[in-house]
XYZ file of N, CA, C and O in Angstrom:
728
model
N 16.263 12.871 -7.324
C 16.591 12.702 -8.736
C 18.054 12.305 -8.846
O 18.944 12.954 -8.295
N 18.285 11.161 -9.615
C 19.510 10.410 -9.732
C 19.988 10.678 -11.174
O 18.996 10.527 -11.888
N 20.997 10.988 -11.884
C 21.219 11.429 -13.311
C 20.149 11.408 -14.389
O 20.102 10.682 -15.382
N 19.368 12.272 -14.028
C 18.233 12.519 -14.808
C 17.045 11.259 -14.749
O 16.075 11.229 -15.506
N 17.303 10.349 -13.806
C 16.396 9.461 -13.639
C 15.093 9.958 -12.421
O 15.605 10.400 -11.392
N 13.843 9.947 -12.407
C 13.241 10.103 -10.623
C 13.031 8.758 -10.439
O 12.863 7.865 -11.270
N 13.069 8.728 -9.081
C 12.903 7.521 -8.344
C 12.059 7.516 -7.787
O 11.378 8.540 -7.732
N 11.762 6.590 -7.237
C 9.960 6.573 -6.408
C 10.390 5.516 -5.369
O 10.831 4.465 -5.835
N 10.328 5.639 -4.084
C 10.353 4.484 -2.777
C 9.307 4.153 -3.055
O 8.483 4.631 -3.835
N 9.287 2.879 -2.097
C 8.315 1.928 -1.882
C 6.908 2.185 -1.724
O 5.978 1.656 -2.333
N 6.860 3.403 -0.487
C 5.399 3.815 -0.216
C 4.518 4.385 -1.488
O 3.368 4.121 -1.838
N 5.785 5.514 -2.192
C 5.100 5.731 -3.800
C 4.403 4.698 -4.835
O 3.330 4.792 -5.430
N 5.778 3.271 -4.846
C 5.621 2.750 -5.771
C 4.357 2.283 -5.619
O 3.568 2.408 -6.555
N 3.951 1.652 -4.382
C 2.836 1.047 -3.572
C 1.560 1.716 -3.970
O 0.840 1.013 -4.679
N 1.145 2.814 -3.706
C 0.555 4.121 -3.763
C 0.103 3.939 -5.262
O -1.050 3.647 -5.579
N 1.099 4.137 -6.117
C 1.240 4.219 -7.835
C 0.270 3.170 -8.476
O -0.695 3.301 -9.229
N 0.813 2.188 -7.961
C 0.200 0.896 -8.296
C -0.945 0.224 -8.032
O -1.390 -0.675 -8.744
N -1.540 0.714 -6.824
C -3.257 0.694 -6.365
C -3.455 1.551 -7.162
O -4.271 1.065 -7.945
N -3.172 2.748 -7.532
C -3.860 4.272 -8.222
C -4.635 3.365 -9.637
O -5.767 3.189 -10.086
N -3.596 3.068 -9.870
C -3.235 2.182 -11.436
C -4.081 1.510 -11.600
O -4.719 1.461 -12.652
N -4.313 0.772 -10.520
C -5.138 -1.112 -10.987
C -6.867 -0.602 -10.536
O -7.961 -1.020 -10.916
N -6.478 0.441 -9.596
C -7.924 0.912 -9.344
C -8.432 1.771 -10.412
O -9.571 1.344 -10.603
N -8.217 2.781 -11.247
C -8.729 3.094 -12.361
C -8.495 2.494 -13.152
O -9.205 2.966 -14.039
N -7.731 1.348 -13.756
C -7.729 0.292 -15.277
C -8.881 -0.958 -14.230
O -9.488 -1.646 -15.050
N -9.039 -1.122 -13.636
C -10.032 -1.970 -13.019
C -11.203 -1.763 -12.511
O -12.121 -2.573 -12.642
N -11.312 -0.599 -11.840
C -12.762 -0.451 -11.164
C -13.412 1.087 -11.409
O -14.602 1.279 -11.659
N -12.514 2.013 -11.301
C -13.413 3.242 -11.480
C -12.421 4.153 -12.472
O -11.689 4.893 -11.816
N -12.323 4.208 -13.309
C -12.042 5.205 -14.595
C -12.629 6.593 -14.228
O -12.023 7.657 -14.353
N -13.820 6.447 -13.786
C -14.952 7.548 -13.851
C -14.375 8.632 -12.500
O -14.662 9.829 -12.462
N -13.736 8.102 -11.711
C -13.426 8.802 -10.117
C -12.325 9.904 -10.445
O -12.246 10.938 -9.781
N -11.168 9.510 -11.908
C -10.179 10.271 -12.212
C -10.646 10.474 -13.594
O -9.884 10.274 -14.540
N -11.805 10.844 -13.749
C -11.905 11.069 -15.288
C -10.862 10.876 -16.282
O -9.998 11.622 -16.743
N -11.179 9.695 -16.476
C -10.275 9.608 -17.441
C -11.114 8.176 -18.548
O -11.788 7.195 -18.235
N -10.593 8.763 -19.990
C -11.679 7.734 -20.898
C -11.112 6.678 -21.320
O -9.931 6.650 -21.666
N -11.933 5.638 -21.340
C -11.919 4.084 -21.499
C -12.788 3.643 -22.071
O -13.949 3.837 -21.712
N -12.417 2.810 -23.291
C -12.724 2.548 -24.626
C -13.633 0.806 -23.937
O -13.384 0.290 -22.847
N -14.216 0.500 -24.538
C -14.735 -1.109 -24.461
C -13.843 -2.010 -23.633
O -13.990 -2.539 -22.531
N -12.725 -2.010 -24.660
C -12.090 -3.270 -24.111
C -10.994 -2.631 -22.771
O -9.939 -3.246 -22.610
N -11.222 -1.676 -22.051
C -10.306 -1.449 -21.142
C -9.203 -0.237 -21.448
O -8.682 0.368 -20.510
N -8.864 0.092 -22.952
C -7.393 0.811 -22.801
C -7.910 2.325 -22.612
O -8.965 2.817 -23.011
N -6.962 2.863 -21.958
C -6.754 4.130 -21.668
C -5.202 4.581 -22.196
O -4.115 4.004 -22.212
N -5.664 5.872 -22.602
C -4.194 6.808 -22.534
C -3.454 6.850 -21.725
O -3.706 7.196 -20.570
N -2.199 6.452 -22.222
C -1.288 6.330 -20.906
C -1.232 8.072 -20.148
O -1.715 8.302 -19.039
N -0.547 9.145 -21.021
C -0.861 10.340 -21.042
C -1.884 11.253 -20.051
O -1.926 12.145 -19.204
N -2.706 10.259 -20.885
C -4.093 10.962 -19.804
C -3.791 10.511 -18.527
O -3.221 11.261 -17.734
N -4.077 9.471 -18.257
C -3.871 8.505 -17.027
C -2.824 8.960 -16.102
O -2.984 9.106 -14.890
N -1.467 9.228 -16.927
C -0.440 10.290 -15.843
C -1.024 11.937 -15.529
O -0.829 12.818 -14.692
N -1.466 11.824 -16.186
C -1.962 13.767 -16.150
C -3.209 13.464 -14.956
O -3.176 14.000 -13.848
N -4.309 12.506 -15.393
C -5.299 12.722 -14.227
C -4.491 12.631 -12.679
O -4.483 13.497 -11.803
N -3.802 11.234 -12.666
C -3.100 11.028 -11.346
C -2.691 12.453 -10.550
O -3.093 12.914 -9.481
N -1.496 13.062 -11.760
C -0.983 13.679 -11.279
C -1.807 15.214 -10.590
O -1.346 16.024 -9.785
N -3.287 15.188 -11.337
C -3.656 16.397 -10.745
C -4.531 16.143 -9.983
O -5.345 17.015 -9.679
N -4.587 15.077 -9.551
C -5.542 14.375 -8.047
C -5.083 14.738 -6.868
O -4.043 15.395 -6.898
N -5.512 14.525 -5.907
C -5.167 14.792 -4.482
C -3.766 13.816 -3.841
O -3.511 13.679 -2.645
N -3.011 13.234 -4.962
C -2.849 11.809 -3.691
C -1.083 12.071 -4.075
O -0.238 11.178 -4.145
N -0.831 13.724 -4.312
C 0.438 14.011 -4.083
C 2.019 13.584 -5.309
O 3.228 13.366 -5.226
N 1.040 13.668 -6.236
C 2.048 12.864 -7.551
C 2.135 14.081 -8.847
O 1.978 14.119 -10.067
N 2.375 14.720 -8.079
C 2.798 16.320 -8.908
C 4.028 15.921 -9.875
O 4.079 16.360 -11.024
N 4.925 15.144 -9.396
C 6.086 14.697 -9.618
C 5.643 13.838 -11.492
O 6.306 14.065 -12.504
N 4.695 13.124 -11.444
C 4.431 12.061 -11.625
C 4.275 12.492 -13.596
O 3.919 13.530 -14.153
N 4.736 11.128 -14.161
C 5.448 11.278 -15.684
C 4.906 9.532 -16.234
O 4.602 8.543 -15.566
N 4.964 9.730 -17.498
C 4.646 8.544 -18.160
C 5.647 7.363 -18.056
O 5.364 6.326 -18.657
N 7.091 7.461 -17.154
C 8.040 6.367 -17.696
C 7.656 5.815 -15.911
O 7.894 4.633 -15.664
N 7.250 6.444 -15.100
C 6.993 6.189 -13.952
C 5.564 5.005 -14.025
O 5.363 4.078 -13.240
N 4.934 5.302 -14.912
C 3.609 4.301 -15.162
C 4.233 3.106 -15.790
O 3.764 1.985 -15.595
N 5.485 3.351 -16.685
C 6.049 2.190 -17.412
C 6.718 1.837 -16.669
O 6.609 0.616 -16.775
N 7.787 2.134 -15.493
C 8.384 1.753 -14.530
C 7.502 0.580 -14.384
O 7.733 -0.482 -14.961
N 6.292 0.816 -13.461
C 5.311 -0.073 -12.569
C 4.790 -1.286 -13.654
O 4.465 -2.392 -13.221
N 4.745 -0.959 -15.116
C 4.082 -2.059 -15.719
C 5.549 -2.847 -15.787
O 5.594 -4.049 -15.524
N 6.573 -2.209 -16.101
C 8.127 -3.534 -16.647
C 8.327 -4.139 -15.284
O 9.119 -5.080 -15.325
N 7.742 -3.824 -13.832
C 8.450 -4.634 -13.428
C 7.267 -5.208 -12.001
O 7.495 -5.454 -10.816
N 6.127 -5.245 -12.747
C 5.127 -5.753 -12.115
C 5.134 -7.478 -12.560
O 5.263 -7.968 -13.682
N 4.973 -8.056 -11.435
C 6.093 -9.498 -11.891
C 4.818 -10.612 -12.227
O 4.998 -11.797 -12.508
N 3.432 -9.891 -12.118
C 2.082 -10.789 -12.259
C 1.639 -10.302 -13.461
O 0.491 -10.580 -13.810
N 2.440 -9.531 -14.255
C 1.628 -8.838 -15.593
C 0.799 -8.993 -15.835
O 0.382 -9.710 -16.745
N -0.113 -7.957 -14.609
C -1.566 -7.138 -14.905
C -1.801 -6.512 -15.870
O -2.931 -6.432 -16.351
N -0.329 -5.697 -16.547
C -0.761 -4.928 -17.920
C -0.668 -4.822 -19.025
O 0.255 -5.612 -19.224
N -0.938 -4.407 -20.031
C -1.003 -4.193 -21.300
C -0.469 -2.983 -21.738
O -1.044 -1.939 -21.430
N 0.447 -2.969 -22.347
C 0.870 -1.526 -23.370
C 0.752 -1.784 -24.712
O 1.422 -2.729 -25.128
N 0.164 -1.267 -25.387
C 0.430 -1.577 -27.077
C -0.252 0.548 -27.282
O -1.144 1.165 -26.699
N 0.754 0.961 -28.374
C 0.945 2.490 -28.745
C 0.392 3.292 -27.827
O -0.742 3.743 -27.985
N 1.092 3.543 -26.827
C 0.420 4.552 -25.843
C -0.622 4.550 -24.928
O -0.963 5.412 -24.118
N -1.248 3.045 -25.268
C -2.213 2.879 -24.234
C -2.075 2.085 -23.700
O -1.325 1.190 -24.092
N -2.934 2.004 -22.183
C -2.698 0.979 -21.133
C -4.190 0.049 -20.949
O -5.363 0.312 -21.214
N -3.637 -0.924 -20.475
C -5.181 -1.468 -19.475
C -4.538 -2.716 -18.947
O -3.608 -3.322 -19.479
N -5.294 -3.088 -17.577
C -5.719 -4.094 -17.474
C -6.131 -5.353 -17.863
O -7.257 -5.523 -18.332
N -5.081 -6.545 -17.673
C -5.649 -7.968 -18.162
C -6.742 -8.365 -17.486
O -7.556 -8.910 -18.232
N -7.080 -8.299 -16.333
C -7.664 -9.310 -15.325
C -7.873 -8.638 -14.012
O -6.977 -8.093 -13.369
N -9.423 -8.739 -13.581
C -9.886 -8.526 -11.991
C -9.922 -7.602 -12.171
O -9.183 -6.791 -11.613
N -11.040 -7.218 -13.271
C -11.905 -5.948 -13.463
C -12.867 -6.334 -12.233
O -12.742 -7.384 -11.602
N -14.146 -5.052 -11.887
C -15.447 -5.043 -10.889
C -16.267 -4.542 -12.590
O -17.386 -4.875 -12.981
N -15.337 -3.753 -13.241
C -16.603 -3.242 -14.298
C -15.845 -4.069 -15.704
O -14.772 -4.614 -15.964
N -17.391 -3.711 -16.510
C -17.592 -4.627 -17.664
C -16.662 -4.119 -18.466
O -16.685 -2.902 -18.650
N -15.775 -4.824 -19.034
C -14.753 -4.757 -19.817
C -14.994 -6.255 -21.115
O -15.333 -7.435 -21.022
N -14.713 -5.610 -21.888
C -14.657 -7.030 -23.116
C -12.963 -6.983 -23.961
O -12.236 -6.335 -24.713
N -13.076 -8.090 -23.221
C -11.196 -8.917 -23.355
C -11.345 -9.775 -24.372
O -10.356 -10.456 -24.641
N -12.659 -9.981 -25.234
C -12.409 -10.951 -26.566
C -11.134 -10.775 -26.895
O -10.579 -11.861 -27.064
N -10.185 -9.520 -27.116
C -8.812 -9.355 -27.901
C -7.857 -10.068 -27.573
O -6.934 -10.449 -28.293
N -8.182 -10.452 -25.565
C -6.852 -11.143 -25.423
C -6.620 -12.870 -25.893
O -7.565 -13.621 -25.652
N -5.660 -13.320 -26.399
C -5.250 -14.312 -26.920
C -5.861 -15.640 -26.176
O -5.704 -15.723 -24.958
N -6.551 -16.675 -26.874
C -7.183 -17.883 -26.072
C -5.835 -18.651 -25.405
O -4.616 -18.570 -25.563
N -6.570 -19.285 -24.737
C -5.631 -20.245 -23.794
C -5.536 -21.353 -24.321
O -6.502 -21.944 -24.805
N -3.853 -21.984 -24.297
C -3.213 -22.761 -24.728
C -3.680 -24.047 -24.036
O -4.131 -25.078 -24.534
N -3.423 -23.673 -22.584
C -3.312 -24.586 -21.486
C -4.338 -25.944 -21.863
O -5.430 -25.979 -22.430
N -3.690 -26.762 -21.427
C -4.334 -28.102 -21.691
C -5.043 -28.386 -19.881
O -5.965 -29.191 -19.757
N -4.666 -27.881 -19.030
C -5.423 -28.427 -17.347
C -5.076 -26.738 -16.870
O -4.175 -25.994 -17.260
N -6.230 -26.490 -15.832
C -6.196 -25.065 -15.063
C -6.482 -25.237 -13.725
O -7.069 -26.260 -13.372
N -6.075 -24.179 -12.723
C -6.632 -24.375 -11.616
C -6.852 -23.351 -10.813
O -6.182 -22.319 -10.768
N -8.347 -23.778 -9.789
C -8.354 -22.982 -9.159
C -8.826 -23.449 -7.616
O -9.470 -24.465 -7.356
N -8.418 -22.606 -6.811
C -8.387 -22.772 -5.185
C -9.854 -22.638 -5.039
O -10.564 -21.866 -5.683
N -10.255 -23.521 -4.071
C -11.530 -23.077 -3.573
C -11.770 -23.277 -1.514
O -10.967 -24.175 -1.262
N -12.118 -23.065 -0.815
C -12.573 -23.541 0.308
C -12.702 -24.803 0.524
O -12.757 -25.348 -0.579
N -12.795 -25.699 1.501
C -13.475 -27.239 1.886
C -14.939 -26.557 1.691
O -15.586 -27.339 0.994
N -15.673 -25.498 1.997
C -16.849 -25.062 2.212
C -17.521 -24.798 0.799
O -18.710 -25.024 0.574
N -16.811 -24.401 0.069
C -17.186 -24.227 -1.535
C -16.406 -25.958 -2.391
O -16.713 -26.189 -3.560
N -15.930 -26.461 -2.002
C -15.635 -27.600 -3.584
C -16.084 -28.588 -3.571
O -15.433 -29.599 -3.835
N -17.514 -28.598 -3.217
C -18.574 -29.861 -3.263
C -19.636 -28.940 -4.160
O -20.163 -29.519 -5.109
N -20.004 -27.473 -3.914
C -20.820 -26.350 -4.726
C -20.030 -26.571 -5.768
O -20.454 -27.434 -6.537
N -18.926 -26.028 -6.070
C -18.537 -25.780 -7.100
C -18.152 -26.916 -7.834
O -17.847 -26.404 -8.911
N -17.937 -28.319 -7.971
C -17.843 -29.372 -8.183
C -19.140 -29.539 -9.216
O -19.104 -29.616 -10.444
N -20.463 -29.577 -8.206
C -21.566 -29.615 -8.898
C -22.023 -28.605 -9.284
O -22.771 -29.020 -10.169
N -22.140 -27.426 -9.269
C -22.562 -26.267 -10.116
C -21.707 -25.481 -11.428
O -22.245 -24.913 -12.378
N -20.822 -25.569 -11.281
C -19.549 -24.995 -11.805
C -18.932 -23.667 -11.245
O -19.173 -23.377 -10.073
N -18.159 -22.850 -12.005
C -17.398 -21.630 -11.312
C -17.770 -20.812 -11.817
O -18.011 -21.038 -13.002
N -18.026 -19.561 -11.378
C -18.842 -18.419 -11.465
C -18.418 -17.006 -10.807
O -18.187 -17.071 -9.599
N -18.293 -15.871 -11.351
C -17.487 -14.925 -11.128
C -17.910 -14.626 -9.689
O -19.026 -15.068 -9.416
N -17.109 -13.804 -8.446
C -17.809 -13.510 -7.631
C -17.543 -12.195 -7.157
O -18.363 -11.326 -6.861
N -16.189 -12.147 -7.118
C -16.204 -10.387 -6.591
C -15.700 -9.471 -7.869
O -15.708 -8.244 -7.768
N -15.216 -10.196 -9.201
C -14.801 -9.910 -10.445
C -15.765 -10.453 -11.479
O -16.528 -11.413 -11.368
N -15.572 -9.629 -12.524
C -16.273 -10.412 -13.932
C -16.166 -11.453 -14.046
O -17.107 -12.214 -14.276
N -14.881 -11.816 -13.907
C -14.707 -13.118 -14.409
C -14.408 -14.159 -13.562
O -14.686 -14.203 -12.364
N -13.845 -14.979 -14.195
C -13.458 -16.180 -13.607
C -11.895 -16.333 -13.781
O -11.399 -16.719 -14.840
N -11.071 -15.964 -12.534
C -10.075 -16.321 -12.728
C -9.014 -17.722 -12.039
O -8.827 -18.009 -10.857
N -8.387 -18.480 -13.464
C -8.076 -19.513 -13.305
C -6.612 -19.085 -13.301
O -6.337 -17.907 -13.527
N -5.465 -20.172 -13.005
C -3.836 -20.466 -12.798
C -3.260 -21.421 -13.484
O -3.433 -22.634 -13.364
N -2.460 -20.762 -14.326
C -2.311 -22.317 -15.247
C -0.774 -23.051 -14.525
O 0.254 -23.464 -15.062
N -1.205 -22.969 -13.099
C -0.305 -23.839 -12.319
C -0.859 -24.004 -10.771
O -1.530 -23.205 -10.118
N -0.318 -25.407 -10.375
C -1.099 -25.702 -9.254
C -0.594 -24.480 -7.789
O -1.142 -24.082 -6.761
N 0.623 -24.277 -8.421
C 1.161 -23.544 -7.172
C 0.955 -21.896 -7.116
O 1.006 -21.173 -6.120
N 0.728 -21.560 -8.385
C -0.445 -20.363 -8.095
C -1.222 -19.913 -7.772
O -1.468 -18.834 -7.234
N -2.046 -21.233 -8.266
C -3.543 -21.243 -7.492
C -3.456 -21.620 -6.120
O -4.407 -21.350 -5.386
N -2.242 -22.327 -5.573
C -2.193 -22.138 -4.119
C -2.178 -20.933 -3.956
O -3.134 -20.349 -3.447
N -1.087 -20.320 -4.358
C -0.691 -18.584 -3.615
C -1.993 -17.799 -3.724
O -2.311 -16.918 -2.925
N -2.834 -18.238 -4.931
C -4.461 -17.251 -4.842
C -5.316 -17.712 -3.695
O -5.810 -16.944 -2.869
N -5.437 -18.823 -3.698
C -6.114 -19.037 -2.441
C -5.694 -18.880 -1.078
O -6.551 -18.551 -0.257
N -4.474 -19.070 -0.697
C -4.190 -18.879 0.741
C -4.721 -17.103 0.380
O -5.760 -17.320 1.004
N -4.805 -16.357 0.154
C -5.780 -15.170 0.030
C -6.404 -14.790 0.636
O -6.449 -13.641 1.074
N -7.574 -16.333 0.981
C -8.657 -16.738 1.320
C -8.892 -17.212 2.692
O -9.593 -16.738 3.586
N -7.876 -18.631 2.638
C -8.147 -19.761 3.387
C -6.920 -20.043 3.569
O -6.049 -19.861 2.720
N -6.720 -20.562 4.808
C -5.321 -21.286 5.279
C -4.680 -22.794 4.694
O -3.600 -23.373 4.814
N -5.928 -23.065 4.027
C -5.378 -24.420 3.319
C -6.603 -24.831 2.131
O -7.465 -25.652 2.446
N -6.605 -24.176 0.715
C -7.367 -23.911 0.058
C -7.230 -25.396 -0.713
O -6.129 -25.944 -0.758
N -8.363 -25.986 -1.291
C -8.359 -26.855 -2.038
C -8.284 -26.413 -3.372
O -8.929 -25.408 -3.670
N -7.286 -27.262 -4.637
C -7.033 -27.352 -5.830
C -7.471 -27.695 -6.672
O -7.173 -28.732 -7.265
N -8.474 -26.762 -7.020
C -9.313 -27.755 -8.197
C -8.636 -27.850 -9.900
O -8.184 -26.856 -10.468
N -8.686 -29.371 -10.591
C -7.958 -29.069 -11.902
C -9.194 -29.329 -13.057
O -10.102 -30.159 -13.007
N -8.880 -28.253 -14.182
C -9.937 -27.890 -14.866
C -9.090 -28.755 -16.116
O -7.913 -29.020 -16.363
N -10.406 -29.015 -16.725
C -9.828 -29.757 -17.811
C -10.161 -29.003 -18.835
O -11.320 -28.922 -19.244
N -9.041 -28.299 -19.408
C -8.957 -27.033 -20.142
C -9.544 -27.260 -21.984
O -10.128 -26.460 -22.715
N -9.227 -28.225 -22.159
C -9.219 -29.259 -23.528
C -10.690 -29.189 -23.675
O -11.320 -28.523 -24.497
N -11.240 -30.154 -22.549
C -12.930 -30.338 -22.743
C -13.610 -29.061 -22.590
O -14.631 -28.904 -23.260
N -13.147 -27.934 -21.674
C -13.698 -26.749 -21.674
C -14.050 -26.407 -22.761
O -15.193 -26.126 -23.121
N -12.823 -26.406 -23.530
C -12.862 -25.680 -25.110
C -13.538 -26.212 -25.655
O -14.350 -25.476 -26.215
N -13.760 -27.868 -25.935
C -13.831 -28.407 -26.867
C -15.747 -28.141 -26.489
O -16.637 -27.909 -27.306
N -15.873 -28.314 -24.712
C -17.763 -27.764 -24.982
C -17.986 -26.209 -25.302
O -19.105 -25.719 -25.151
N -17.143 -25.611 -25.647
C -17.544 -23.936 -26.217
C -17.089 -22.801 -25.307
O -17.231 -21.614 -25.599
N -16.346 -23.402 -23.809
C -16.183 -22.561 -23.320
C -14.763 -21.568 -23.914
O -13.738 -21.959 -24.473
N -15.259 -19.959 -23.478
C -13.631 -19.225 -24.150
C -13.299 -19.015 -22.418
O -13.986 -18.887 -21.404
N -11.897 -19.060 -22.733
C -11.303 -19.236 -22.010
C -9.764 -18.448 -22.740
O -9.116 -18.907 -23.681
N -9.421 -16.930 -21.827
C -8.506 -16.233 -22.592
C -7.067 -16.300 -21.774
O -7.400 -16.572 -20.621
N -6.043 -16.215 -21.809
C -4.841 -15.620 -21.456
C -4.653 -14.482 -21.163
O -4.171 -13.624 -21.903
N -5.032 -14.341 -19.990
C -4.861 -12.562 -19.549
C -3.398 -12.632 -18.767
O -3.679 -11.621 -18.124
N -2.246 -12.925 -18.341
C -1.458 -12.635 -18.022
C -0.495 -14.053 -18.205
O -0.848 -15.015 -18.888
N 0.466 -13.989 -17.640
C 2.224 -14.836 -17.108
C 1.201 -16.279 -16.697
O 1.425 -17.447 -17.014
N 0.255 -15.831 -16.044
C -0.181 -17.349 -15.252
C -1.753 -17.398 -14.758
O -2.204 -18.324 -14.084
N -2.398 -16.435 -15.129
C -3.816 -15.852 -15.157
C -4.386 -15.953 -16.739
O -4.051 -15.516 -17.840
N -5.800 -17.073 -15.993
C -6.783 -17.058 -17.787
C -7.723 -16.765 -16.966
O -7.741 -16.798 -15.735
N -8.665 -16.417 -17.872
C -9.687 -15.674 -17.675
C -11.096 -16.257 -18.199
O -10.959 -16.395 -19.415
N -12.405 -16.664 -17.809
C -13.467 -16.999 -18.187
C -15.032 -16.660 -17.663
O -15.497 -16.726 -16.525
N -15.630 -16.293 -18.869
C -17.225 -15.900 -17.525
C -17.720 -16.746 -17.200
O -18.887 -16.430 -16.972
N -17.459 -18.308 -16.905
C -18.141 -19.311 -16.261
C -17.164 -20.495 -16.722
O -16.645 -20.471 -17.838
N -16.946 -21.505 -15.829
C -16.666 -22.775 -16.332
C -17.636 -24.186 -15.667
O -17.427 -25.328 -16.078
C-alpha cells in the first residue's frame, strides 16, 4: 500500500482480468453473481463475489475493477452507474441491441488460406463466440488473426451494403464491431 493507494503487480493484474472477462463473458453462474439480458452486472457484487472465491483477492475493492477497465487499452468494458459488462466475445447469449451501430463504411476480418474461399462464398458466422467479430482496421484484423495463423488473410467487408441489406452491425469497442452473421 502506497499513500492510501493498493497496488496490484502484474501476476494480480493478469489474474484480475481473466477473473473479469471470464464472468462478464462466459460464466456469471460459477461466481454467482446476477446478470441482467444485456450483460451488466454490479460492479459491487462482482468485487464481493471475486473477493470471496478461492483465487486469493481478499484484498480486492471496486477501484481495483476500475483500475483494469481505465486502462484496458482494447475496451472490453462498459461502466455506466455502477454496473459493468462486457462489449464483445461473449460464449453465452447476451443481447447488445444497446450498443451503438457502426459508423464504419469497410470492416475486416482475418481468415486462414483454408477458410477464405468458404467464407467468401458462404459468408461469416460466429464460431467460438456469439458473434461475429469484425476490425474496423486492416491492421487489427492482422493482430486478430496472427492468433490463429502465421499469415492470416484480410478480408474487407463492405460495411455500407451490409447495412444497407439489413445487416446490424454494432460498435462494441475502440476497434471491435460486432454481428450475428455477415
Amino acid at each position: 500500500e502506497e499513500k492510501g493507494k493498493f497496488l496490484m503487480n502484474d501476476r494480480e493484474i493478469k489474474k484480475l482480468s481473466g477473473t473479469m472477462a471470464g464472468i462478464l463473458r462466459h460464466f456469471p453462474e460459477q461466481f454467482d453473481v446476477e446478470m441482467d439480458d444485456h450483460g451488466w452486472v454490479d460492479i459491487d457484487e462482482m468485487a464481493n463475489a471475486i473477493k470471496s472465491s478461492r483465487l486469493n483477492f481478499h484484498w480486492l475493492r471496486k477501484k481495483h475493477i476500475m483500475a483494469i477497465v481505465n486502462t484496458d487499452e482494447k475496451g472490453r468494458y462498459q461502466v455506466v452507474g455502477g454496473r459493468i459488462r462486457a462489449t464483445y466475445a461473449h460464449t453465452i447469449d447476451i443481447d447488445l441491441s444497446d450498443l451503438p451501430l457502426s459508423e464504419s463504411d469497410e470492416l475486416f476480418y482475418p481468415v486462414t488460406e483454408e477458410e477464405a474461399e468458404i467464407v467468401i462464398e458462404q459468408g461469416l458466422f460466429p464460431t467460438d463466440r456469439t458473434k461475429v467479430h469484425l476490425s474496423e482496421s486492416k491492421e487489427k484484423a492482422m493482430e486478430a488473426g496472427k492468433v490463429r495463423t502465421e499469415n492470416p488473410i484480410i478480408l474487407r467487408i463492405d460495411a455500407v451494403r451490409a447495412r444497407d441489406d439489413g445487416v446490424d452491425i454494432r460498435k462494441a469497442s475502440t476497434d471491435v464491431c460486432i454481428s450475428d452473421d455477415i
